[in-house]
Coordinates of C-alpha atoms and ligand atoms in Angstrom, one line a residue:
M1 CA 106.1 52.9 108.3
T2 CA 106.0 56.7 109.1
V3 CA 109.2 58.4 110.7
S4 CA 108.4 61.6 112.6
I5 CA 110.7 64.6 112.1
R6 CA 112.5 65.6 115.3
A7 CA 115.1 67.6 116.5
L8 CA 118.8 66.4 116.8
P9 CA 120.5 66.3 120.3
E10 CA 122.9 69.2 121.1
L11 CA 125.9 67.1 120.8
L12 CA 124.8 65.0 117.6
I13 CA 124.3 68.3 115.6
N14 CA 128.1 69.4 117.0
Q15 CA 129.5 65.9 115.8
I16 CA 127.7 66.5 112.5
A17 CA 129.6 70.0 112.2
A18 CA 132.5 68.2 113.7
G19 CA 132.5 65.9 110.4
E20 CA 133.1 69.5 108.1
V21 CA 135.5 71.2 110.5
V22 CA 137.5 68.3 111.8
E23 CA 138.9 66.3 109.3
R24 CA 142.1 65.5 111.4
P25 CA 144.2 66.9 113.9
A26 CA 145.9 69.0 111.4
S27 CA 142.5 70.6 111.2
I28 CA 142.4 71.1 115.1
V29 CA 146.0 72.8 115.5
K30 CA 144.7 75.2 112.4
E31 CA 141.5 76.2 114.3
L32 CA 143.0 76.2 117.7
I33 CA 145.8 78.9 116.4
E34 CA 143.4 80.6 114.5
N35 CA 141.6 81.6 117.6
A36 CA 144.8 82.6 119.5
L37 CA 145.6 84.5 116.5
D38 CA 142.4 86.1 116.9
A39 CA 143.0 86.8 120.1
G40 CA 146.0 88.7 119.2
A41 CA 148.9 86.0 120.5
R42 CA 152.7 86.9 120.1
R43 CA 153.8 83.2 121.0
I44 CA 152.2 80.3 120.6
D45 CA 153.1 76.9 122.0
I46 CA 152.1 73.6 120.1
E47 CA 152.2 70.2 122.4
L48 CA 151.5 67.2 120.1
E49 CA 151.6 63.0 121.1
E50 CA 150.8 60.2 118.5
G51 CA 150.9 62.7 116.0
G52 CA 147.9 64.6 117.9
A53 CA 145.5 61.7 117.6
R54 CA 146.7 61.5 121.6
L55 CA 146.8 65.1 122.7
I56 CA 147.1 68.6 121.1
R57 CA 148.0 71.0 123.6
I58 CA 148.1 74.9 122.3
R59 CA 148.7 77.8 124.8
D60 CA 148.7 81.1 123.6
D61 CA 149.4 84.6 125.3
G62 CA 146.3 86.5 123.7
S63 CA 143.7 88.1 125.2
G64 CA 142.3 85.7 127.2
I65 CA 138.4 84.5 127.7
A66 CA 136.3 85.8 130.7
A67 CA 135.8 83.2 133.1
Q68 CA 132.0 83.8 132.7
E69 CA 132.1 83.6 129.0
L70 CA 133.7 80.1 128.9
P71 CA 130.5 77.9 128.4
L72 CA 129.7 80.5 125.1
A73 CA 132.8 79.8 124.1
V74 CA 132.2 76.0 123.7
S75 CA 128.5 76.8 122.3
R76 CA 127.6 76.6 118.8
H77 CA 126.9 79.6 117.0
A78 CA 128.6 81.8 120.1
T79 CA 131.4 84.1 118.7
S80 CA 133.0 87.3 119.7
K81 CA 134.0 88.2 116.1
I82 CA 130.8 89.1 114.1
A83 CA 127.6 90.8 115.2
S84 CA 125.7 91.1 112.2
L85 CA 125.6 90.7 108.3
D86 CA 127.5 93.8 107.9
D87 CA 130.0 91.9 110.1
L88 CA 130.2 88.8 108.0
E89 CA 130.6 90.8 104.8
A90 CA 133.5 92.3 105.9
V91 CA 135.4 90.1 108.1
A92 CA 138.9 90.4 109.0
T93 CA 139.2 87.5 111.9
L94 CA 140.3 84.4 110.8
G95 CA 137.3 82.8 112.4
F96 CA 133.9 84.0 112.6
R97 CA 131.3 81.4 112.5
G98 CA 131.4 80.2 116.2
E99 CA 131.3 76.6 115.7
A100 CA 135.3 75.3 116.0
L101 CA 135.3 74.8 119.8
P102 CA 132.1 73.1 120.0
S103 CA 133.1 71.0 117.3
I104 CA 136.4 69.9 118.4
A105 CA 134.8 69.6 122.2
A106 CA 132.0 67.0 120.8
V107 CA 134.6 64.6 119.7
S108 CA 137.2 64.7 121.8
R109 CA 138.2 65.5 125.9
F110 CA 138.4 68.9 125.7
L111 CA 139.7 71.8 128.3
L112 CA 139.5 75.1 127.9
V113 CA 141.6 77.2 130.2
S114 CA 141.8 80.8 130.3
R115 CA 143.0 84.1 132.2
R116 CA 142.6 87.6 130.7
H117 CA 145.5 90.0 131.6
D118 CA 143.7 92.0 134.3
D119 CA 141.8 88.8 136.2
E120 CA 143.1 87.7 139.4
H121 CA 143.1 84.2 138.3
G122 CA 142.3 81.8 135.5
A123 CA 139.3 79.6 135.2
A124 CA 138.8 76.0 133.5
L125 CA 136.1 74.7 131.6
R126 CA 136.1 70.7 130.9
V127 CA 133.9 69.2 128.1
D128 CA 133.7 65.4 127.8
G129 CA 132.2 63.7 124.5
G130 CA 129.8 67.2 124.3
N131 CA 129.4 67.0 128.2
V132 CA 130.0 70.6 129.1
G133 CA 131.1 70.4 133.1
E134 CA 131.1 73.4 135.6
V135 CA 133.7 76.6 135.5
M136 CA 136.1 76.1 138.0
P137 CA 139.0 78.5 138.9
K138 CA 142.4 77.8 137.9
A139 CA 146.0 79.1 137.9
Q140 CA 147.1 80.0 134.6
S141 CA 149.2 82.7 133.1
A142 CA 147.4 85.5 130.9
G143 CA 146.2 84.1 127.6
T144 CA 144.3 81.0 126.9
M145 CA 145.3 77.0 126.8
V146 CA 143.2 74.5 125.1
E147 CA 143.8 71.0 125.3
V148 CA 142.5 68.3 123.0
R149 CA 142.8 64.6 124.3
D150 CA 142.0 61.3 122.6
L151 CA 140.3 62.7 119.3
F152 CA 137.5 61.0 118.0
Y153 CA 137.3 58.3 121.1
N154 CA 133.6 58.6 120.8
V155 CA 133.3 58.8 117.1
P156 CA 135.1 55.2 116.3
A157 CA 134.2 55.5 112.8
R158 CA 136.1 58.9 112.2
R159 CA 139.1 57.6 114.6
K160 CA 139.3 54.2 112.4
F161 CA 140.2 57.3 109.3
L162 CA 143.2 58.5 111.7
K163 CA 146.5 57.7 109.6
V164 CA 149.4 56.7 111.2
E165 CA 151.3 59.2 113.5
R166 CA 153.9 60.0 111.2
T167 CA 151.1 61.0 108.7
E168 CA 149.0 62.9 110.7
L169 CA 152.3 64.9 112.1
A170 CA 153.4 66.1 109.0
H171 CA 150.0 67.6 108.0
I172 CA 150.4 69.5 110.9
E173 CA 153.6 70.6 110.1
E174 CA 152.6 71.6 106.5
W175 CA 149.9 73.3 107.8
L176 CA 152.3 75.4 110.6
R177 CA 154.5 76.0 107.6
S178 CA 151.6 78.0 105.7
L179 CA 151.1 79.7 109.1
A180 CA 154.5 80.6 109.7
L181 CA 154.5 82.1 106.3
S182 CA 151.8 84.1 107.0
R183 CA 152.4 85.5 110.5
M184 CA 156.1 85.9 110.3
D185 CA 156.1 88.0 113.5
I186 CA 154.3 85.0 115.4
E187 CA 156.9 82.8 117.4
L188 CA 155.8 79.2 117.4
R189 CA 157.4 76.5 119.7
V190 CA 156.5 73.1 118.6
S191 CA 157.2 69.6 120.5
H192 CA 156.0 66.2 119.6
N193 CA 156.1 63.4 122.2
G194 CA 157.9 65.1 124.6
K195 CA 160.6 66.7 122.3
P196 CA 160.8 69.9 120.7
I197 CA 160.6 69.5 116.9
R198 CA 160.1 72.8 115.5
R199 CA 161.0 76.6 116.4
Y200 CA 159.7 79.6 114.5
H201 CA 161.6 82.8 115.7
A202 CA 159.3 85.6 115.5
G203 CA 163.1 87.3 114.8
G204 CA 162.0 91.1 114.6
G205 CA 160.2 90.4 111.5
D206 CA 163.2 89.3 109.8
T207 CA 161.4 87.9 106.1
M208 CA 164.3 86.4 105.1
A209 CA 165.0 84.3 107.9
R210 CA 161.6 83.1 108.4
L211 CA 161.5 82.1 104.5
S212 CA 164.4 80.2 104.8
E213 CA 163.3 78.3 108.2
T214 CA 160.0 77.7 106.0
L215 CA 160.9 76.8 102.2
G216 CA 164.9 76.6 102.7
E217 CA 167.9 78.3 102.0
E218 CA 167.4 77.2 98.1
F219 CA 163.8 79.1 98.3
V220 CA 165.5 81.8 99.3
R221 CA 168.4 82.4 96.8
S222 CA 165.9 81.7 93.9
A223 CA 163.2 84.0 94.8
L224 CA 161.9 87.1 93.0
R225 CA 160.4 89.5 95.3
V226 CA 157.0 90.9 93.9
D227 CA 154.7 93.7 95.1
Q228 CA 152.3 95.0 92.8
S229 CA 148.9 97.2 93.4
A230 CA 146.3 98.2 91.2
A231 CA 142.2 98.8 90.9
G232 CA 141.9 98.0 94.8
L233 CA 144.3 94.8 94.9
R234 CA 147.6 94.4 96.0
V235 CA 149.3 91.1 95.4
Q236 CA 152.7 91.0 97.1
G237 CA 155.4 87.9 98.3
W238 CA 158.1 85.6 96.9
I239 CA 158.1 83.6 93.7
A240 CA 160.7 81.3 92.8
Q241 CA 162.9 81.7 89.6
P242 CA 162.0 79.2 87.5
H243 CA 165.5 77.1 87.9
Y244 CA 163.9 76.2 91.2
S245 CA 160.7 74.3 90.3
R246 CA 159.4 71.4 91.6
T247 CA 158.0 68.2 91.2
G248 CA 154.4 68.8 93.1
A249 CA 152.6 71.5 93.7
D250 CA 154.2 71.3 97.7
Q251 CA 155.6 75.2 98.0
Q252 CA 152.8 76.9 96.8
Y253 CA 151.1 79.3 99.3
L254 CA 148.4 81.6 98.8
Y255 CA 146.8 83.7 101.1
V256 CA 143.7 85.9 101.0
N257 CA 143.7 88.8 103.5
G258 CA 146.0 86.6 105.5
R259 CA 143.7 83.5 105.2
A260 CA 145.8 80.2 103.6
V261 CA 143.6 79.4 101.0
R262 CA 143.0 76.9 97.4
D263 CA 142.1 78.9 94.5
R264 CA 141.9 77.2 91.5
S265 CA 141.5 80.4 89.1
V266 CA 144.5 82.1 90.9
A267 CA 146.5 79.0 90.8
H268 CA 145.9 78.6 87.0
A269 CA 147.1 82.3 86.4
V270 CA 150.5 81.4 88.2
K271 CA 150.8 78.3 86.0
M272 CA 150.0 80.7 83.3
A273 CA 152.5 83.3 84.3
Y274 CA 155.2 80.7 84.2
Q275 CA 154.0 78.5 81.1
D276 CA 156.7 79.8 79.0
V277 CA 159.7 79.3 81.4
L278 CA 159.0 76.2 83.5
F279 CA 160.2 73.0 82.1
H280 CA 157.8 70.6 81.4
G281 CA 155.5 69.0 84.0
R282 CA 157.3 71.2 86.7
Q283 CA 155.5 73.3 89.3
P284 CA 156.5 76.5 90.6
A285 CA 157.5 77.7 94.0
Y286 CA 155.4 80.7 95.4
V287 CA 154.3 82.7 98.6
L288 CA 151.8 85.1 97.7
F289 CA 149.5 87.3 99.9
L290 CA 146.5 88.7 97.9
E291 CA 145.1 91.7 99.4
L292 CA 141.6 93.2 99.0
D293 CA 138.8 94.9 100.6
P294 CA 137.2 92.3 102.2
H295 CA 133.7 93.3 100.6
R296 CA 135.1 92.0 97.4
V297 CA 135.6 88.2 98.7
D298 CA 133.6 85.7 100.3
V299 CA 135.3 83.8 103.0
N300 CA 132.1 81.9 104.2
V301 CA 132.2 79.3 101.5
H302 CA 133.1 76.4 103.1
P303 CA 132.8 75.4 107.0
A304 CA 136.6 74.7 107.2
K305 CA 137.6 78.1 105.1
H306 CA 140.0 76.5 102.6
E307 CA 138.5 78.5 100.1
V308 CA 137.4 81.7 98.9
R309 CA 134.7 83.3 96.3
F310 CA 136.0 86.5 94.6
R311 CA 133.3 88.9 93.2
D312 CA 135.7 89.9 90.4
A313 CA 137.3 86.7 90.2
R314 CA 138.5 87.6 86.3
L315 CA 140.0 90.8 87.5
I316 CA 142.0 88.9 89.6
H317 CA 143.0 86.4 87.5
D318 CA 144.2 88.3 85.2
F319 CA 146.1 91.0 87.9
V320 CA 147.8 88.0 89.3
F321 CA 148.6 87.0 85.8
R322 CA 150.1 90.1 84.7
T323 CA 151.8 90.7 87.6
L324 CA 153.7 87.6 87.8
H325 CA 154.2 87.4 84.0
E326 CA 156.1 90.6 84.3
A327 CA 158.1 89.9 87.1
L328 CA 159.5 86.6 85.6
A329 CA 160.3 88.7 82.3
Q330 CA 163.0 90.3 83.8
I331 CA 164.7 87.6 85.0
R332 CA 167.3 88.0 82.3
A333 CA 170.7 86.1 82.0
G334 CA 173.1 88.0 84.3
L335 CA 171.2 90.3 85.9
E336 CA 170.9 90.1 89.8
L337 CA 167.3 90.4 91.0
D338 CA 166.6 92.4 94.2
I339 CA 165.3 90.4 97.0
E340 CA 164.5 92.3 100.0
T341 CA 166.3 91.2 103.3
S342 CA 163.4 93.0 105.6
S343 CA 159.9 93.0 105.9
Q344 CA 159.6 96.6 104.6
P345 CA 157.5 97.1 101.7
A346 CA 159.4 95.9 98.4
V347 CA 161.5 97.7 95.9
A348 CA 159.4 95.3 93.4
P349 CA 161.8 94.4 90.9
V350 CA 159.3 94.5 88.5
V351 CA 160.5 97.3 86.5
P352 CA 158.9 98.4 83.7
S353 CA 160.5 96.9 80.5
Q354 CA 160.4 99.3 78.2
S355 CA 163.5 98.6 75.8
T356 CA 164.9 102.2 75.6
M357 CA 165.3 102.5 79.2
P358 CA 168.5 101.8 80.4
W359 CA 168.2 99.3 83.4
Q360 CA 169.7 99.1 86.5
A361 CA 171.5 95.9 87.9
S362 CA 170.4 95.5 92.0
A363 CA 172.0 97.6 94.4
Q364 CA 172.9 94.3 96.2
S365 CA 174.6 92.8 93.0
P366 CA 177.4 91.2 93.9
L367 CA 178.7 92.9 90.5
G368 CA 177.4 95.9 91.6
L369 CA 177.6 96.7 87.6
R370 CA 175.3 99.1 85.9
V371 CA 174.1 98.1 82.6
R372 CA 172.7 99.2 79.5
E373 CA 170.4 97.7 77.4
A374 CA 172.2 96.2 74.4
P375 CA 170.3 97.1 71.2
S376 CA 170.1 93.8 69.1
A377 CA 173.5 92.5 68.3
Y378 CA 171.5 89.6 66.7
A379 CA 172.2 90.4 63.1
A380 CA 175.6 90.9 63.5
L381 CA 175.8 87.3 65.1
Y382 CA 175.9 86.2 61.2
S383 CA 177.4 89.1 60.0
T384 CA 180.6 88.9 58.1
S385 CA 181.6 92.5 58.4
V386 CA 182.1 92.4 62.2
K387 CA 185.7 93.1 62.7
Q388 CA 187.3 89.5 64.4
D389 CA 188.7 89.9 67.8
A390 CA 187.9 93.0 68.3
G391 CA 188.4 93.1 72.4
H392 CA 189.7 89.8 72.8
D393 CA 192.3 90.0 74.8
S394 CA 191.2 91.7 78.1
A395 CA 188.1 91.7 79.8
N396 CA 188.8 95.5 80.3
T397 CA 188.6 96.6 77.1
A398 CA 185.8 98.3 75.0
V399 CA 183.1 95.9 73.7
P400 CA 183.9 94.2 70.6
V401 CA 180.5 94.5 68.1
R402 CA 179.1 97.6 67.7
S403 CA 180.7 99.0 70.6
S404 CA 179.6 102.6 69.8
E405 CA 176.2 101.7 70.7
A406 CA 176.1 98.5 72.4
M407 CA 177.9 99.3 75.4
D408 CA 178.2 101.8 78.3
H409 CA 181.9 103.6 78.1
D410 CA 182.0 103.9 81.6
G411 CA 184.5 101.1 81.3
E412 CA 182.2 98.7 83.6
I413 CA 182.2 94.9 82.7
P414 CA 178.5 93.8 81.7
P415 CA 177.0 91.3 83.9
L416 CA 177.7 87.9 81.6
G417 CA 181.1 89.5 80.9
Y418 CA 183.3 89.2 77.5
A419 CA 184.0 85.8 75.7
I420 CA 187.1 84.3 75.7
A421 CA 186.4 81.0 74.3
Q422 CA 184.0 78.5 73.4
L423 CA 183.9 75.0 74.3
H424 CA 183.2 71.6 72.5
G425 CA 181.4 73.9 70.3
I426 CA 178.5 73.7 72.5
Y427 CA 179.3 76.6 75.7
V428 CA 180.5 80.3 75.6
L429 CA 183.3 80.7 78.4
A430 CA 183.1 84.6 79.6
E431 CA 185.7 86.1 81.7
T432 CA 183.1 88.8 84.6
A433 CA 184.2 91.1 87.2
D434 CA 184.2 88.4 90.0
G435 CA 184.7 84.9 87.7
L436 CA 183.6 82.9 85.2
V437 CA 180.2 82.7 83.4
V438 CA 179.5 79.6 81.0
V439 CA 176.7 79.7 78.5
D440 CA 174.8 77.2 76.7
M441 CA 175.0 78.6 73.3
H442 CA 172.2 77.0 71.3
A443 CA 169.7 77.3 74.6
A444 CA 170.2 80.8 74.5
H445 CA 170.4 81.9 71.1
E446 CA 166.8 79.7 70.8
R447 CA 165.5 82.2 73.6
I448 CA 166.6 85.5 72.2
G449 CA 165.2 84.2 69.0
Y450 CA 161.6 83.1 70.6
E451 CA 161.5 86.4 72.6
K452 CA 162.3 88.2 69.1
L453 CA 159.4 86.4 67.3
K454 CA 156.9 87.0 70.1
T455 CA 157.5 90.4 70.0
A456 CA 157.4 90.7 66.5
H457 CA 153.9 89.0 66.4
D458 CA 152.9 90.7 69.2
T459 CA 152.9 93.9 67.0
L460 CA 150.6 92.0 64.2
G461 CA 148.1 91.2 66.5
L462 CA 146.8 87.8 66.3
R463 CA 145.2 87.7 62.4
S464 CA 142.3 85.2 61.5
Q465 CA 142.4 83.4 58.4
P466 CA 139.1 82.4 56.7
L467 CA 138.2 78.7 56.5
L468 CA 137.1 77.7 52.8
V469 CA 134.4 75.5 54.1
P470 CA 133.0 76.7 57.5
L471 CA 133.6 74.3 60.4
R472 CA 130.6 73.0 62.7
V473 CA 131.1 72.3 66.1
A474 CA 129.5 70.6 69.0
V475 CA 129.8 71.5 72.2
A476 CA 128.0 72.0 75.2
E477 CA 125.4 74.4 76.0
R478 CA 127.0 76.1 78.6
E479 CA 130.2 76.4 75.9
A480 CA 127.9 77.7 73.3
D481 CA 126.6 80.0 75.7
V482 CA 130.0 81.5 76.5
A483 CA 130.9 81.4 73.1
E484 CA 127.6 83.8 71.9
A485 CA 128.5 85.9 75.1
E486 CA 132.7 86.5 74.4
A487 CA 132.0 86.5 70.6
Q488 CA 134.1 89.9 70.9
T489 CA 136.9 88.0 72.9
L490 CA 137.3 85.2 70.3
T491 CA 137.4 87.7 67.1
E492 CA 140.2 89.1 69.1
L493 CA 141.9 85.7 69.5
G494 CA 141.2 84.9 65.8
F495 CA 138.1 83.4 65.6
E496 CA 134.9 84.2 64.3
V497 CA 132.5 82.2 65.4
T498 CA 128.3 82.2 65.5
R499 CA 125.9 80.3 67.2
S500 CA 124.1 77.6 65.1
G501 CA 122.1 75.4 67.4
P502 CA 121.5 75.5 71.2
Q503 CA 124.6 72.7 71.0
S504 CA 126.5 73.8 68.2
L505 CA 128.7 76.6 66.5
N506 CA 129.9 77.7 63.2
V507 CA 133.2 78.7 63.0
R508 CA 134.0 80.8 59.7
S509 CA 138.0 81.9 60.4
V510 CA 140.2 80.9 62.9
P511 CA 143.9 82.4 64.1
A512 CA 145.9 82.6 61.0
L513 CA 149.2 81.5 62.3
L514 CA 147.4 78.2 63.7
A515 CA 145.1 77.3 60.6
Q516 CA 147.4 74.0 60.3
A517 CA 147.4 72.8 63.8
D518 CA 143.8 71.7 65.1
P519 CA 141.8 74.9 65.2
E520 CA 138.8 72.8 67.0
A521 CA 140.6 71.4 69.7
L522 CA 141.9 74.6 70.5
L523 CA 138.6 76.0 70.0
R524 CA 137.2 73.8 72.8
D525 CA 140.0 74.7 75.0
V526 CA 139.5 78.2 75.0
L527 CA 136.0 77.6 75.6
V528 CA 136.7 75.2 78.4
D529 CA 138.9 78.3 79.8
L530 CA 136.4 81.1 79.1
C531 CA 133.9 78.7 81.3
E532 CA 136.2 78.1 84.0
H533 CA 138.5 81.3 84.3
G534 CA 136.5 84.0 82.4
Q535 CA 139.5 84.0 79.9
S536 CA 141.8 82.2 77.9
R537 CA 145.8 82.0 77.0
R538 CA 145.3 79.0 74.7
V539 CA 145.7 80.9 71.7
M540 CA 148.6 82.9 72.9
T541 CA 150.2 79.6 74.2
A542 CA 149.6 78.0 71.1
R543 CA 151.1 80.5 69.1
D544 CA 154.1 80.5 71.3
E545 CA 154.5 76.7 70.9
L546 CA 154.8 77.4 67.5
L547 CA 157.0 80.6 67.8
A548 CA 159.2 78.1 70.0
T549 CA 160.0 75.7 67.3
M550 CA 160.6 78.2 64.7
A551 CA 163.0 79.8 67.3
C552 CA 164.6 76.5 67.7
H553 CA 165.2 75.9 64.5
G554 CA 166.9 79.5 63.6
A555 CA 169.0 79.1 66.4
V556 CA 172.6 78.3 66.4
R557 CA 173.4 74.6 66.6
A558 CA 175.8 73.0 68.6
H559 CA 179.4 72.5 67.4
R560 CA 179.0 75.7 65.1
K561 CA 182.0 77.7 65.6
L562 CA 181.2 81.3 66.9
S563 CA 184.2 84.1 66.7
I564 CA 184.5 86.3 69.8
P565 CA 182.4 88.9 68.6
E566 CA 180.0 86.9 67.4
M567 CA 180.0 85.6 71.3
N568 CA 180.1 89.0 72.9
A569 CA 176.8 89.9 70.7
L570 CA 174.9 86.4 72.2
L571 CA 176.0 87.6 75.2
R572 CA 174.7 91.3 75.1
D573 CA 171.7 90.2 73.7
M574 CA 171.1 87.7 76.7
E575 CA 171.6 90.7 78.9
A576 CA 168.8 92.8 77.0
T577 CA 166.2 89.7 76.6
E578 CA 163.4 89.1 78.6
R579 CA 163.1 85.5 80.1
S580 CA 166.7 85.2 78.9
G581 CA 167.9 83.2 82.2
Q582 CA 166.0 79.9 80.6
C583 CA 165.7 78.4 77.0
N584 CA 162.0 77.9 75.4
H585 CA 161.9 74.9 77.1
G586 CA 162.9 75.8 81.0
R587 CA 166.2 74.8 80.9
P588 CA 168.9 77.2 82.4
T589 CA 170.9 79.4 79.7
W590 CA 173.9 80.1 81.8
T591 CA 175.7 79.6 85.3
R592 CA 178.0 81.1 87.0
F593 CA 181.1 80.4 89.1
T594 CA 182.9 83.3 91.2
L595 CA 186.3 83.3 91.6
A596 CA 186.0 83.0 95.3
E597 CA 184.3 78.9 94.3
I598 CA 187.1 78.6 92.0
D599 CA 189.7 79.7 94.1
R600 CA 188.2 76.7 96.8
W601 CA 188.7 74.1 94.3
F602 CA 192.3 74.6 94.4
L603 CA 192.4 75.6 97.9
R604 CA 193.8 78.9 97.0
G605 CA 193.2 81.8 100.3
R606 CA 192.9 79.4 103.0
Ligands
ATP701 N1 142.8 81.3 122.2 C1 141.7 82.2 122.2 N2 141.9 83.5 123.0 C2 140.9 84.2 123.5 N3 139.5 84.0 123.2 C3 139.2 82.6 122.5 C4 140.2 81.8 121.9 N4 139.8 80.4 121.5 C5 138.4 80.8 121.6 N5 138.4 82.0 122.0 C6 136.7 82.4 122.1 O1 135.9 81.8 121.6 C7 135.0 81.9 120.6 C8 134.6 80.5 120.4 O2 135.8 80.1 119.5 P1 135.5 79.1 118.1 O3 136.7 78.7 117.5 O4 134.4 77.9 118.3 O5 134.5 80.1 117.4 P2 134.9 81.6 116.5 O6 136.6 81.5 116.5 O7 134.5 82.9 116.9 O8 134.5 81.0 114.8 P3 135.3 80.0 113.9 O9 134.3 78.9 114.0 O10 134.9 80.6 112.4 O11 136.3 79.6 114.6 C9 135.6 83.2 119.9 O12 134.7 83.7 119.1 C10 136.4 83.5 121.1 O13 136.2 84.8 121.3
MG702 MG1 137.6 79.9 115.6

């Protein structure tokens, strides 16, 4: 039997396209809001019924569409946003494919009403299951209204896949959160089944208010502002401090030139940056905006535009990793980090980490303290020559341990204050300018030891150790190619690898510190990373794990009695050590109770 080739009818073409663009009601909300934003809307109203399956009605106050162009707006491959390949390669609008409206109209009962600001009245166009009606005059305030009823009524197979109302609504709300974060200047009002359910205020660009509305106050309290530019790239936004971690990836928002996307490579870079400070199995929370020349990113990868392709993915991975890694390193115990309170370009807390430089507590620090880097008092922790009990009785006396170098002489109290006691051999209690600090002594000491070991090993580099008998490792051809192409990278990591066949490698040396581990498994993981992300931190990670174990063994055990000077030395070291807010396993090392909080325990001052 021969089957002749024929062109598909327009409606079917649109329904096929709808398969990619319209997955569920949330995809429609996304497309319609993106259109409103592209039209310069400031305020968007969203009415939903039955999780959007029965009705989605979106009104905006944007530029509107001319009456005679309404039929074009709902026809395929018609767009006002690009006109040439050059435009496509430098897209600055959210839409550009000219297929969202026709796709949506092909699988619903669709109504488009619009009026440009200078037009006397508006016009409406109805499309029912793909049948385009006549343009009719209609009263309408300036802007556009799109109504989508009975989604998939004419595609029963798709309708079956719609989930219960609650689930579809949750998808819409999640998308709205993502949007509310990306466009803090836009007001959004949402109602469901006739009841207002959410309102995002434009709020004069009050970033913190919007962050709090979308992600909650806890996120805001633990958010760190990052803002870094280099090599034509800028990454800015907020990352949560490690103690605010999540069980899932539900608060991870990435925007590339304002577009919400998922990107494995950037997600991986973030994960790597948090690796050292996050409790096992926990996920970081972040809102990050990556900005770069549109020519350096291809947005036309997927009809729903959830993904992009970077021309220099490796550079971006590295840039994001470094920015976040450095920002997280700044979380030293006691340090108040700067969270900006306006949408002004940030004063990034990413301060240079030269250990000789005095560093400054944030101007917004409730303590308002000036802090100096304490030179290592680590050795003094076990030293018997330390004068006992110096500075014991008053928080205002000079610092106990090696006071001449260790502290400011301005009489200012350091962020973690002065030790007053040890509790049950586990915790150090310290009096601070505004209350009480409790430190988990073992956890804190472990981190300090770990950071010192890392620094010491960083200066040594990753030395390699030759194997007595070279190791033959069978790999996939792609991995063997990568091993050959990245021989230099592997050498820097301590591996000496040559290719011995299409799918085999010869390993002559391995990183010295890790020779006792399983170097073959490590090499395989490194190759997978190099294939996927163009770089690998596996060796560093494995090394760090080893150093962390060493630090754990070296750290003061619980129930060891510390003298006050030893405790003070520990506090000063915590203030000076990167990442000292978390122990090596991501648990917090300290906590603070302000006097006001303590007063509340006793109902004082009421
Ligand atoms: N809310 C709106 N306000 C003003 N113009 C609109 C609005 N919605 C759609 N349009 C116009 O209709 C055209 C078609 O919209 P449609 O969403 O189908 O395509 P697009 O946005 O150009 O590309 P994409 O398919 O990538 O979304 C747009 O190019 C725009 O000119
Ligand atoms: Mg569009």
